[in-house]
């Protein structure tokens, strides 16, 4: 599902379909039942049929249609833009999860989104219910695994995470942008994170509401080199939170 049916369609045509073609597995999408010539192929913008099942694409703003489906796996994309409730159907999340009861403990539900405002975020609420896994890097100096967070308070009351220096005019000194490990204070540059990502791992930071509920948090710090780098992120930060005296 997506927050809107048109967005769901765009996701299929602009992301899913090209991925299938480039992977060389488009031929796996075909009708489960042989149909007369001229009828649909089993591959449309809102339905993908394959051996043993099918994928149904729908928008959460069409909640009433969910009552007609019984599904094993639900992937809710752009969950933060989904309405919390439908006037007639009630809670969108409960409605969707109710379509999986026939599959018992085989059912799986994925809630994916970029969070918006914390107080009203759908996906952040779900994240707090899980074991709140964060991506951790091993410190090259001492080997301790540390969460790749923007800012972390250290035992000596200093701060780890992203650190940087400003010149006399409060302009960023780009070469000063580093990630400081909160365990021992060791610093690394953006170019070093590839090797750390290879050795990194997801580590739970909380006890989940349900023992099978896993939740993951990923920020822009760990995005592979070649995409947005730490310097650009710090510039965005300074634009949103100007230093004193600017």
Short mmCIF file of C-alpha atoms in Angstrom, two decimals:
data_model
loop_
_atom_site.label_atom_id
_atom_site.label_comp_id
_atom_site.label_asym_id
_atom_site.label_seq_id
_atom_site.Cartn_x
_atom_site.Cartn_y
_atom_site.Cartn_z
CA UNK A 1 0.00 0.00 0.00
CA UNK A 2 0.90 3.67 -0.31
CA UNK A 3 -0.73 6.78 1.15
CA UNK A 4 -2.47 7.53 -2.16
CA UNK A 5 -3.42 5.32 -5.11
CA UNK A 6 -1.70 7.58 -7.63
CA UNK A 7 1.49 7.46 -5.56
CA UNK A 8 1.13 3.68 -5.46
CA UNK A 9 0.87 3.64 -9.25
CA UNK A 10 3.95 5.84 -9.61
CA UNK A 11 5.88 3.55 -7.27
CA UNK A 12 5.04 0.58 -9.47
CA UNK A 13 5.70 2.19 -12.86
CA UNK A 14 8.79 4.20 -11.89
CA UNK A 15 10.47 1.93 -9.36
CA UNK A 16 9.11 -1.61 -9.22
CA UNK A 17 8.70 -2.28 -12.95
CA UNK A 18 12.18 -0.96 -13.92
CA UNK A 19 13.70 -3.04 -11.11
CA UNK A 20 11.99 -6.17 -12.40
CA UNK A 21 13.18 -5.52 -15.96
CA UNK A 22 16.76 -4.76 -14.97
CA UNK A 23 16.84 -7.89 -12.79
CA UNK A 24 15.75 -10.06 -15.71
CA UNK A 25 12.79 -11.57 -13.85
CA UNK A 26 9.88 -9.81 -15.57
CA UNK A 27 8.86 -13.13 -17.11
CA UNK A 28 7.90 -14.37 -13.63
CA UNK A 29 4.96 -11.94 -13.63
CA UNK A 30 2.21 -13.80 -15.47
CA UNK A 31 -1.44 -14.81 -14.95
CA UNK A 32 -2.19 -17.63 -12.54
CA UNK A 33 -5.08 -18.68 -14.77
CA UNK A 34 -4.99 -18.99 -18.58
CA UNK A 35 -7.34 -16.39 -20.04
CA UNK A 36 -8.83 -15.77 -23.44
CA UNK A 37 -6.80 -13.74 -25.88
CA UNK A 38 -7.03 -10.02 -25.32
CA UNK A 39 -7.68 -10.19 -21.60
CA UNK A 40 -5.35 -8.78 -18.98
CA UNK A 41 -1.85 -10.20 -18.74
CA UNK A 42 -1.53 -10.47 -14.96
CA UNK A 43 0.80 -7.48 -15.05
CA UNK A 44 -1.00 -4.17 -14.47
CA UNK A 45 -0.27 -0.98 -12.55
CA UNK A 46 -2.27 -2.23 -9.55
CA UNK A 47 -1.80 -6.01 -9.68
CA UNK A 48 1.11 -8.36 -10.26
CA UNK A 49 0.38 -12.08 -10.58
CA UNK A 50 3.01 -14.76 -10.22
CA UNK A 51 3.20 -18.50 -9.55
CA UNK A 52 1.61 -19.18 -6.17
CA UNK A 53 0.24 -15.71 -5.49
CA UNK A 54 -0.24 -12.11 -6.45
CA UNK A 55 0.61 -8.58 -5.33
CA UNK A 56 -2.21 -6.06 -4.92
CA UNK A 57 -1.32 -2.37 -4.96
CA UNK A 58 -3.70 -0.01 -3.20
CA UNK A 59 -3.79 3.40 -1.52
CA UNK A 60 -4.60 3.75 2.18
CA UNK A 61 -7.12 6.44 1.29
CA UNK A 62 -9.26 3.65 -0.21
CA UNK A 63 -9.65 1.85 3.10
CA UNK A 64 -13.02 0.30 2.25
CA UNK A 65 -11.42 -1.93 -0.40
CA UNK A 66 -9.17 -3.62 2.16
CA UNK A 67 -12.14 -5.60 3.47
CA UNK A 68 -12.18 -7.64 0.26
CA UNK A 69 -8.60 -8.90 0.62
CA UNK A 70 -7.02 -11.65 2.68
CA UNK A 71 -3.25 -11.33 2.56
CA UNK A 72 -0.18 -12.93 4.11
CA UNK A 73 2.26 -10.04 3.71
CA UNK A 74 1.57 -6.29 3.80
CA UNK A 75 4.11 -3.65 2.80
CA UNK A 76 2.92 -0.18 3.80
CA UNK A 77 5.08 2.41 2.07
CA UNK A 78 4.97 6.14 2.88
CA UNK A 79 3.17 5.21 6.10
CA UNK A 80 3.53 8.67 7.66
CA UNK A 81 1.24 10.13 5.01
CA UNK A 82 -1.44 7.50 5.58
CA UNK A 83 -4.54 8.68 7.50
CA UNK A 84 -4.71 7.30 11.03
CA UNK A 85 -8.35 6.40 10.66
CA UNK A 86 -11.15 6.18 8.13
CA UNK A 87 -14.52 7.66 9.06
CA UNK A 88 -16.32 4.42 8.25
CA UNK A 89 -13.68 1.74 8.74
CA UNK A 90 -11.82 3.03 11.82
CA UNK A 91 -8.07 2.57 12.37
CA UNK A 92 -6.24 2.06 9.08
CA UNK A 93 -3.52 0.00 10.74
CA UNK A 94 -5.99 -2.29 12.51
CA UNK A 95 -7.99 -2.64 9.31
CA UNK A 96 -4.93 -3.75 7.35
CA UNK A 97 -3.69 -6.10 10.06
CA UNK A 98 -7.19 -7.59 10.25
CA UNK A 99 -6.80 -8.78 6.65
CA UNK A 100 -3.96 -11.07 7.78
CA UNK A 101 -5.73 -13.06 10.52
CA UNK A 102 -6.20 -16.09 8.25
CA UNK A 103 -2.43 -16.58 8.14
CA UNK A 104 -1.78 -16.53 11.91
CA UNK A 105 1.90 -16.34 12.85
CA UNK A 106 2.92 -16.61 9.18
CA UNK A 107 1.67 -13.06 8.51
CA UNK A 108 4.20 -10.26 8.18
CA UNK A 109 3.63 -6.50 8.07
CA UNK A 110 6.21 -3.89 7.05
CA UNK A 111 5.72 -0.21 7.90
CA UNK A 112 8.13 2.00 5.95
CA UNK A 113 8.36 5.78 5.78
CA UNK A 114 10.44 8.89 6.24
CA UNK A 115 9.17 10.27 9.57
CA UNK A 116 7.61 13.72 9.66
CA UNK A 117 6.57 15.45 12.90
CA UNK A 118 7.45 13.24 15.89
CA UNK A 119 4.24 13.89 17.82
CA UNK A 120 1.98 12.81 14.95
CA UNK A 121 4.23 10.40 13.06
CA UNK A 122 2.68 7.03 12.22
CA UNK A 123 5.97 5.28 11.58
CA UNK A 124 7.71 6.70 14.67
CA UNK A 125 4.90 5.34 16.83
CA UNK A 126 5.48 1.89 15.31
CA UNK A 127 9.25 2.25 15.76
CA UNK A 128 8.79 2.81 19.50
CA UNK A 129 6.74 -0.38 19.77
CA UNK A 130 9.58 -2.47 18.34
CA UNK A 131 13.10 -3.22 19.56
CA UNK A 132 14.38 0.06 18.06
CA UNK A 133 17.38 -1.24 16.15
CA UNK A 134 20.03 1.23 15.07
CA UNK A 135 22.93 0.77 12.69
CA UNK A 136 26.19 0.50 14.65
CA UNK A 137 29.76 0.93 13.45
CA UNK A 138 32.80 -0.73 15.08
CA UNK A 139 35.25 1.91 16.27
CA UNK A 140 38.54 1.52 14.31
CA UNK A 141 40.43 2.45 17.46
CA UNK A 142 38.88 0.37 20.25
CA UNK A 143 36.43 -1.96 18.45
CA UNK A 144 33.36 -0.84 20.40
CA UNK A 145 30.15 -0.80 18.37
CA UNK A 146 28.60 2.68 18.38
CA UNK A 147 25.27 3.84 16.96
CA UNK A 148 25.68 6.05 13.88
CA UNK A 149 23.73 8.93 15.44
CA UNK A 150 24.03 12.64 14.67
CA UNK A 151 24.82 13.61 18.26
CA UNK A 152 25.61 11.46 21.29
CA UNK A 153 26.50 12.68 24.79
CA UNK A 154 29.71 11.09 26.08
CA UNK A 155 30.61 10.20 29.67
CA UNK A 156 32.88 13.26 29.93
CA UNK A 157 29.91 15.48 28.95
CA UNK A 158 31.39 16.14 25.52
CA UNK A 159 29.48 15.11 22.40
CA UNK A 160 30.19 12.42 19.87
CA UNK A 161 28.58 11.93 16.49
CA UNK A 162 29.05 14.54 13.78
CA UNK A 163 31.54 17.25 14.79
CA UNK A 164 32.81 20.26 12.84
CA UNK A 165 34.53 23.64 13.16
CA UNK A 166 33.52 27.12 12.02
CA UNK A 167 35.83 29.94 11.01
CA UNK A 168 35.78 33.47 12.42
CA UNK A 169 32.81 34.32 10.20
CA UNK A 170 30.82 31.29 11.35
CA UNK A 171 31.34 29.55 8.03
CA UNK A 172 31.86 25.81 7.94
CA UNK A 173 35.43 24.54 7.61
CA UNK A 174 34.58 21.61 5.37
CA UNK A 175 37.70 19.56 6.12
CA UNK A 176 36.80 19.61 9.80
CA UNK A 177 33.61 17.55 9.38
CA UNK A 178 34.12 14.21 11.11
CA UNK A 179 32.26 11.48 12.96
CA UNK A 180 33.46 11.20 16.54
CA UNK A 181 33.02 7.86 18.28
CA UNK A 182 31.44 8.34 21.69
CA UNK A 183 33.34 5.37 23.12
CA UNK A 184 36.86 6.80 22.93
CA UNK A 185 36.72 9.99 20.86
CA UNK A 186 38.29 8.53 17.71
CA UNK A 187 37.32 10.45 14.55
CA UNK A 188 36.72 9.32 10.99
CA UNK A 189 35.95 11.12 7.73
CA UNK A 190 33.06 10.51 5.34
CA UNK A 191 35.32 8.53 3.00
CA UNK A 192 35.95 5.90 5.69
CA UNK A 193 32.35 4.93 6.28
CA UNK A 194 32.23 2.36 3.45
CA UNK A 195 34.50 -0.03 5.33
CA UNK A 196 32.58 0.61 8.54
CA UNK A 197 29.27 -0.10 6.82
CA UNK A 198 30.65 -3.43 5.64
CA UNK A 199 31.50 -4.31 9.24
CA UNK A 200 28.42 -2.66 10.74
CA UNK A 201 25.40 -4.35 12.26
CA UNK A 202 21.87 -3.68 13.51
CA UNK A 203 21.70 -3.69 17.31
CA UNK A 204 18.47 -3.52 19.32
CA UNK A 205 18.33 -0.62 21.79
CA UNK A 206 15.00 -1.34 23.53
CA UNK A 207 12.68 -4.14 24.65
CA UNK A 208 9.86 -4.53 22.12
CA UNK A 209 6.16 -4.52 22.97
CA UNK A 210 5.96 -7.90 21.24
CA UNK A 211 8.98 -10.22 21.07
CA UNK A 212 8.55 -10.63 17.31
CA UNK A 213 8.34 -6.87 16.63
CA UNK A 214 11.52 -5.55 15.05
CA UNK A 215 11.91 -1.87 14.22
CA UNK A 216 14.75 -0.14 12.40
CA UNK A 217 16.00 3.43 12.28
CA UNK A 218 18.28 4.61 9.48
CA UNK A 219 19.57 8.13 8.95
CA UNK A 220 21.54 9.84 6.19
CA UNK A 221 24.91 9.38 7.94
CA UNK A 222 25.19 5.77 6.83
CA UNK A 223 24.18 6.27 3.18
CA UNK A 224 26.97 4.84 0.96
CA UNK A 225 29.60 7.22 -0.44
CA UNK A 226 28.52 8.79 -3.71
CA UNK A 227 25.22 10.05 -2.33
CA UNK A 228 24.81 12.99 0.07
CA UNK A 229 27.91 13.41 2.24
CA UNK A 230 28.43 14.66 5.77
CA UNK A 231 29.54 18.13 4.65
CA UNK A 232 26.22 18.68 2.86
CA UNK A 233 24.33 17.40 5.90
CA UNK A 234 26.16 19.80 8.20
CA UNK A 235 25.41 22.68 5.82
CA UNK A 236 21.71 21.77 5.99
CA UNK A 237 21.97 21.63 9.77
CA UNK A 238 23.60 25.06 9.99
CA UNK A 239 20.98 26.52 7.67
CA UNK A 240 18.20 25.17 9.91
CA UNK A 241 20.05 25.96 13.18
CA UNK A 242 22.30 28.99 12.56
CA UNK A 243 25.22 29.31 15.00
CA UNK A 244 25.13 32.09 17.57
CA UNK A 245 26.26 35.43 16.27
CA UNK A 246 25.16 34.80 12.69
#
